[in-house]
JSON list of C-alpha atoms in Angstrom, two decimals:
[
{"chain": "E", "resi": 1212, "resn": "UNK", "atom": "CA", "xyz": [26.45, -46.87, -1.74]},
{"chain": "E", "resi": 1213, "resn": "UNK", "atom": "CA", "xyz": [27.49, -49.92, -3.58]},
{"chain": "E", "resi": 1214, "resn": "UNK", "atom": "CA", "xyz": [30.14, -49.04, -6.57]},
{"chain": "E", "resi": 1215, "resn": "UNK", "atom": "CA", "xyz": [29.21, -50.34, -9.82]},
{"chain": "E", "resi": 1216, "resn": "UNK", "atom": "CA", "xyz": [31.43, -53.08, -11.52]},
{"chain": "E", "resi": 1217, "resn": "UNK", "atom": "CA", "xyz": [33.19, -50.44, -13.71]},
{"chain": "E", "resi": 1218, "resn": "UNK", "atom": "CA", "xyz": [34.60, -48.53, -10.52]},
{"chain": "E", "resi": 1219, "resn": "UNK", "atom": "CA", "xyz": [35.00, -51.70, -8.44]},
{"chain": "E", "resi": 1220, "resn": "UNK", "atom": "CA", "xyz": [37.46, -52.85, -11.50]},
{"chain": "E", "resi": 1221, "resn": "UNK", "atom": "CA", "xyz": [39.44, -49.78, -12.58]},
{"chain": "E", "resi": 1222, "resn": "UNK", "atom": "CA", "xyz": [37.00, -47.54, -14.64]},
{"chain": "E", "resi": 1223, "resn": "UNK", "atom": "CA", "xyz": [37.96, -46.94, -18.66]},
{"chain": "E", "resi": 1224, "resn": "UNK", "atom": "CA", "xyz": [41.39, -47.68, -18.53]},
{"chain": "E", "resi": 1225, "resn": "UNK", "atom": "CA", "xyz": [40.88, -51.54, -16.67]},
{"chain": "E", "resi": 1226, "resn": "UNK", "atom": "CA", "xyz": [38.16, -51.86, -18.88]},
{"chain": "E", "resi": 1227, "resn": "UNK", "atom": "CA", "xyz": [40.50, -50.76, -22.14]},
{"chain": "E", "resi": 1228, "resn": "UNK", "atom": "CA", "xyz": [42.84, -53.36, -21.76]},
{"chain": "E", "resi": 1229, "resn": "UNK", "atom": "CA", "xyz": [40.21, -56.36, -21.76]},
{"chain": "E", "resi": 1230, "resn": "UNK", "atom": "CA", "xyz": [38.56, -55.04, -24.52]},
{"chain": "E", "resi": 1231, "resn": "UNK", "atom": "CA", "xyz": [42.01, -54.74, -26.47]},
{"chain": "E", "resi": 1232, "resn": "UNK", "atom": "CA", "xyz": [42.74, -58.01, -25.61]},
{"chain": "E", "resi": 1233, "resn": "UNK", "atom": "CA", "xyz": [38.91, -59.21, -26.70]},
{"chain": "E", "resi": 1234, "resn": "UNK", "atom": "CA", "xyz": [39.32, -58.19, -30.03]},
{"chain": "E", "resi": 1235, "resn": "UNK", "atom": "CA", "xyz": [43.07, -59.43, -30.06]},
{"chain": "E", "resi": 1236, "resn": "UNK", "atom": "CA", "xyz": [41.11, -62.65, -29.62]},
{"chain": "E", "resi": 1237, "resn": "UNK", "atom": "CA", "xyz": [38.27, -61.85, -31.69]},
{"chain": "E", "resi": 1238, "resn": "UNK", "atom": "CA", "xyz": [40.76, -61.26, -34.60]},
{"chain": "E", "resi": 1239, "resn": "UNK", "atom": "CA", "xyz": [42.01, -64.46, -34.19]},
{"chain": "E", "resi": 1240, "resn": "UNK", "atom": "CA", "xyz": [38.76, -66.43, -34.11]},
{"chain": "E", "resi": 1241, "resn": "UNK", "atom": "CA", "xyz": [37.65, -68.03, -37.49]},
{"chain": "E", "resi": 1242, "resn": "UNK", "atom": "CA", "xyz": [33.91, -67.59, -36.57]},
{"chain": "E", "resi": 1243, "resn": "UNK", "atom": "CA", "xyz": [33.68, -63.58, -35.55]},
{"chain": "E", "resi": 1244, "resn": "UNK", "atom": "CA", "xyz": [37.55, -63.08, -36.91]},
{"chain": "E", "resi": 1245, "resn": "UNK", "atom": "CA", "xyz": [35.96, -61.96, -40.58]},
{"chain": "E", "resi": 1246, "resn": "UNK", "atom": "CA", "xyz": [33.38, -59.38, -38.91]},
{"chain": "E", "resi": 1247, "resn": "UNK", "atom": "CA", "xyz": [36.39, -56.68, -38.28]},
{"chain": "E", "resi": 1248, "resn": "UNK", "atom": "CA", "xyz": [37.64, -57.38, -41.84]},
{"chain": "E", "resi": 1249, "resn": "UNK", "atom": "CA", "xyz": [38.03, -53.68, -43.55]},
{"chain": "E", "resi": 1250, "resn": "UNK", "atom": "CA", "xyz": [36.80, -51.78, -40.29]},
{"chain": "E", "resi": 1251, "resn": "UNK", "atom": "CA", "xyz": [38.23, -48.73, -38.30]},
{"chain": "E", "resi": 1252, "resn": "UNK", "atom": "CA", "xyz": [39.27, -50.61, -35.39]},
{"chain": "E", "resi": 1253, "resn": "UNK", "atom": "CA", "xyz": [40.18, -47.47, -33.15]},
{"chain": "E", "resi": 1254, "resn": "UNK", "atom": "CA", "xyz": [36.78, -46.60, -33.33]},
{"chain": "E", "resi": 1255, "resn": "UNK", "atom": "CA", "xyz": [34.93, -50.05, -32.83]},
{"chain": "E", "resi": 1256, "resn": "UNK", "atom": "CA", "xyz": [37.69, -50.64, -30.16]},
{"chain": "E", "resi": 1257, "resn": "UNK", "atom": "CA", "xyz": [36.53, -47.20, -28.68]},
{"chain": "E", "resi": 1258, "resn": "UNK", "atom": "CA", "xyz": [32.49, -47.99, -29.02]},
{"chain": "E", "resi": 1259, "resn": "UNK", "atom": "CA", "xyz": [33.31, -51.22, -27.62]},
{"chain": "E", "resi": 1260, "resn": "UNK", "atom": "CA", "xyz": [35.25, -49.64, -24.55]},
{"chain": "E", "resi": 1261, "resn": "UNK", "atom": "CA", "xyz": [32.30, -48.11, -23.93]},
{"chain": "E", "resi": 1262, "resn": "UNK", "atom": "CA", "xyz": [29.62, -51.39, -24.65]},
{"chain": "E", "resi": 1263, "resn": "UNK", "atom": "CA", "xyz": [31.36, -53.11, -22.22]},
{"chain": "E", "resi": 1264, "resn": "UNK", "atom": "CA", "xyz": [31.41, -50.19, -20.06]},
{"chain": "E", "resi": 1265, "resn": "UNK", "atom": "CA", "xyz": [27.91, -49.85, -19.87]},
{"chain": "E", "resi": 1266, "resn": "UNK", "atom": "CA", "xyz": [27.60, -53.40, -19.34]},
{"chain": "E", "resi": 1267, "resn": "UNK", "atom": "CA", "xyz": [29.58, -52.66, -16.41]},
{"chain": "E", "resi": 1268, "resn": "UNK", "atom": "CA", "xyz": [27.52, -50.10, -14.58]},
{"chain": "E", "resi": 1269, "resn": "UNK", "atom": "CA", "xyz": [29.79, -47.39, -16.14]},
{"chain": "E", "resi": 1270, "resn": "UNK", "atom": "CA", "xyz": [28.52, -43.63, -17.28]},
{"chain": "E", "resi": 1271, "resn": "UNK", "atom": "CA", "xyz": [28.59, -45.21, -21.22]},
{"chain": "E", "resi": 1272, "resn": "UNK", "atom": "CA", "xyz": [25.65, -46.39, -22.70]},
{"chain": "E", "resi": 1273, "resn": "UNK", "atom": "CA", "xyz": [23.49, -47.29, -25.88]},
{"chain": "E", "resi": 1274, "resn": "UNK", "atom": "CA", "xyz": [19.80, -47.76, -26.68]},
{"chain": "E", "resi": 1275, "resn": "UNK", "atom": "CA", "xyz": [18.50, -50.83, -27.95]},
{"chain": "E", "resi": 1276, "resn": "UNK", "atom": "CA", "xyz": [17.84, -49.09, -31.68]},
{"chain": "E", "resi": 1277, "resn": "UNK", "atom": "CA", "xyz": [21.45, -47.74, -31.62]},
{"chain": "E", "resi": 1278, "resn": "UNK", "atom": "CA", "xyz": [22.49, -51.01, -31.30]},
{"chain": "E", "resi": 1279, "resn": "UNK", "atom": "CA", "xyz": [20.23, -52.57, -33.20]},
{"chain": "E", "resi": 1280, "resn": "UNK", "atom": "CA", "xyz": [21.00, -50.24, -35.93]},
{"chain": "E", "resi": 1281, "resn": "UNK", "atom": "CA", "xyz": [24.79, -50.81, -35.59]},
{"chain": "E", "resi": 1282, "resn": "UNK", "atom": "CA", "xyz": [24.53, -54.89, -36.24]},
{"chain": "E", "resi": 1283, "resn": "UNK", "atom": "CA", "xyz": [21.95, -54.59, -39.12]},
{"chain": "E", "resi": 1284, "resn": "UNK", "atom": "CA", "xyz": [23.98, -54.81, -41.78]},
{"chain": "E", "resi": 1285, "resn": "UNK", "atom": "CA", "xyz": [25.78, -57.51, -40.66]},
{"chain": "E", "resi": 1286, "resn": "UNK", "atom": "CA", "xyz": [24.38, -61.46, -40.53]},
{"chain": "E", "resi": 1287, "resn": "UNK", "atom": "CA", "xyz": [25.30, -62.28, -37.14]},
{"chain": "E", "resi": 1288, "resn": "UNK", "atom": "CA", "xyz": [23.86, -65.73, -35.99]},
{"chain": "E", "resi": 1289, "resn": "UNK", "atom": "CA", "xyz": [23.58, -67.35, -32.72]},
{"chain": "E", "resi": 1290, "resn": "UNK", "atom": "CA", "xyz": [26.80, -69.17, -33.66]},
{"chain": "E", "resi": 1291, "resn": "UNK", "atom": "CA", "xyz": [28.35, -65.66, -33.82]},
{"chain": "E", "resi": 1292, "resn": "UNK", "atom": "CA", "xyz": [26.87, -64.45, -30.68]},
{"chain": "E", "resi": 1293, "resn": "UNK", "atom": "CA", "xyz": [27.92, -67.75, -28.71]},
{"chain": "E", "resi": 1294, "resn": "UNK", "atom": "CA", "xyz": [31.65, -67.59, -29.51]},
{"chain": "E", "resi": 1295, "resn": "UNK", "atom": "CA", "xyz": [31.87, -63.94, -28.94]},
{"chain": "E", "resi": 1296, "resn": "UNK", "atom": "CA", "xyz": [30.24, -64.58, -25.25]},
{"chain": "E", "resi": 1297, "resn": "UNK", "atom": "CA", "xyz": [32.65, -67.33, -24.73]},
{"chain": "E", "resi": 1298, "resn": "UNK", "atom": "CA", "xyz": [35.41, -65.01, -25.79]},
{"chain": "E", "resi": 1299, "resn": "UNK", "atom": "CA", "xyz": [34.45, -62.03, -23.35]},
{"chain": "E", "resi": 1300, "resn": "UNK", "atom": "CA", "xyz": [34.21, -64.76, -20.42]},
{"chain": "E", "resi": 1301, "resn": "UNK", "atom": "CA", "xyz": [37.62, -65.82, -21.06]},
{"chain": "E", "resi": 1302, "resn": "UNK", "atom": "CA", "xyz": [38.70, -62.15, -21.31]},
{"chain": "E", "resi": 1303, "resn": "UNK", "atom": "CA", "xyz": [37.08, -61.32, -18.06]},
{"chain": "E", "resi": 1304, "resn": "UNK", "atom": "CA", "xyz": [38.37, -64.25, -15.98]},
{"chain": "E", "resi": 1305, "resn": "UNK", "atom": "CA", "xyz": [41.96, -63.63, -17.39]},
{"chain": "E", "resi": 1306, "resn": "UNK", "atom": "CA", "xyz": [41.60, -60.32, -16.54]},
{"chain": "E", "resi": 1307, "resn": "UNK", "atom": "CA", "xyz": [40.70, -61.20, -12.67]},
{"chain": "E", "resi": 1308, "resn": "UNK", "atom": "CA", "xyz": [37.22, -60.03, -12.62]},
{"chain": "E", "resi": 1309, "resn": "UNK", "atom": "CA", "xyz": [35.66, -62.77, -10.32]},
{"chain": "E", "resi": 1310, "resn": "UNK", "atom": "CA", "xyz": [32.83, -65.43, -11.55]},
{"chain": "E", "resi": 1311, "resn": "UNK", "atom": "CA", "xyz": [29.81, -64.10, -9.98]},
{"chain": "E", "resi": 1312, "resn": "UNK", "atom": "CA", "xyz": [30.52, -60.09, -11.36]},
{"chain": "E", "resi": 1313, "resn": "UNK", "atom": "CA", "xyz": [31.59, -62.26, -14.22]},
{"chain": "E", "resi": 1314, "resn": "UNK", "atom": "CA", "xyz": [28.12, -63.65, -14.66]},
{"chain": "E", "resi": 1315, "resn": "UNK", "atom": "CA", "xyz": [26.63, -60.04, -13.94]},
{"chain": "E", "resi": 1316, "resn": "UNK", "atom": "CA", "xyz": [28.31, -58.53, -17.02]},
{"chain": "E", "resi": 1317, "resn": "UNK", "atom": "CA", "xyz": [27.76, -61.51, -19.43]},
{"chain": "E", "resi": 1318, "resn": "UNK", "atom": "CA", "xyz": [23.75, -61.59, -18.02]},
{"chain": "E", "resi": 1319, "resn": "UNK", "atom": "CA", "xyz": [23.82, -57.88, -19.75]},
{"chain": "E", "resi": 1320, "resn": "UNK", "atom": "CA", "xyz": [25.81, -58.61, -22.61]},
{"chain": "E", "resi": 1321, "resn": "UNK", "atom": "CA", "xyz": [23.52, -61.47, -22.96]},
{"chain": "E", "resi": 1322, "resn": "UNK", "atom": "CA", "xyz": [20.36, -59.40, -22.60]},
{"chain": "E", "resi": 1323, "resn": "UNK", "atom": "CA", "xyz": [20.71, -57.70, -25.91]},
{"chain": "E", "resi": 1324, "resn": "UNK", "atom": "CA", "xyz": [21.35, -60.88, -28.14]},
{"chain": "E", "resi": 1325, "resn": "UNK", "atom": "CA", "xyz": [17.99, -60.25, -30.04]},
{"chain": "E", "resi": 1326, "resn": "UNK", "atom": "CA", "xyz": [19.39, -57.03, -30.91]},
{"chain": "E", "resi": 1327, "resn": "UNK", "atom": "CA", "xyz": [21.99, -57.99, -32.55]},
{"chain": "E", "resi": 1328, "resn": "UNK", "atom": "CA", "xyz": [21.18, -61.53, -34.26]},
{"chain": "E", "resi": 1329, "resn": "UNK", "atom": "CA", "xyz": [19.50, -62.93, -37.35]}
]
């Protein structure tokens, strides 16, 4: 049987590391920066782990209305969604995962952008 992207890569504590360093980038970004103003970032750090987990093939995972429910509050537009996507590529390929698994994950991240936009 074929493992899944999250055990080909390391499991939680590969995938840990790029997420820390997504949001150290995140953070930095003008555009999504102000999202993570005033929020517990162990936790969305930790819900993210798992996100990208998921997106991953790993044993994490959310339903659509659980993450539709998450963003609502929030006015996240296309612009949003675009830079974060262009963040987590550049995360994943400096992080060695190669383009085509690369193009796997961002296919599923991509998959819920209705979800979570205006």
């Amino acid at each position: 049987m074929e493992k899944s992207l999250f055990e080909k890569y390391g499991g939680f504590s590969v995938v840990s590391k790029i997420v820390l360093d997504l949001y150290d980038r995140l953070l930095d970004d003008d555009d999504v920066g102000p999202f993570f103003d005033e929020i517990d970032m162990v936790r969305i750090v930790d819900h993210q782990t798992k996100f990208v987990s998921s997106l991953m093939g790993g044993p994490a995972s959310y339903s659509d209305e659980q993450i539709r429910r998450m963003h609502a509050h929030l006015e996240i537009h296309q612009l949003h969604f675009d830079k974060l996507q262009s963040l987590l590529r550049a995360t994943l390929a400096d992080h060695g995962v190669a383009p085509e698994d690369q193009e796997a994950i961002l296919a599923a991240f991509e998959a819920r952008r209705a979800l979570v936009t205006g």
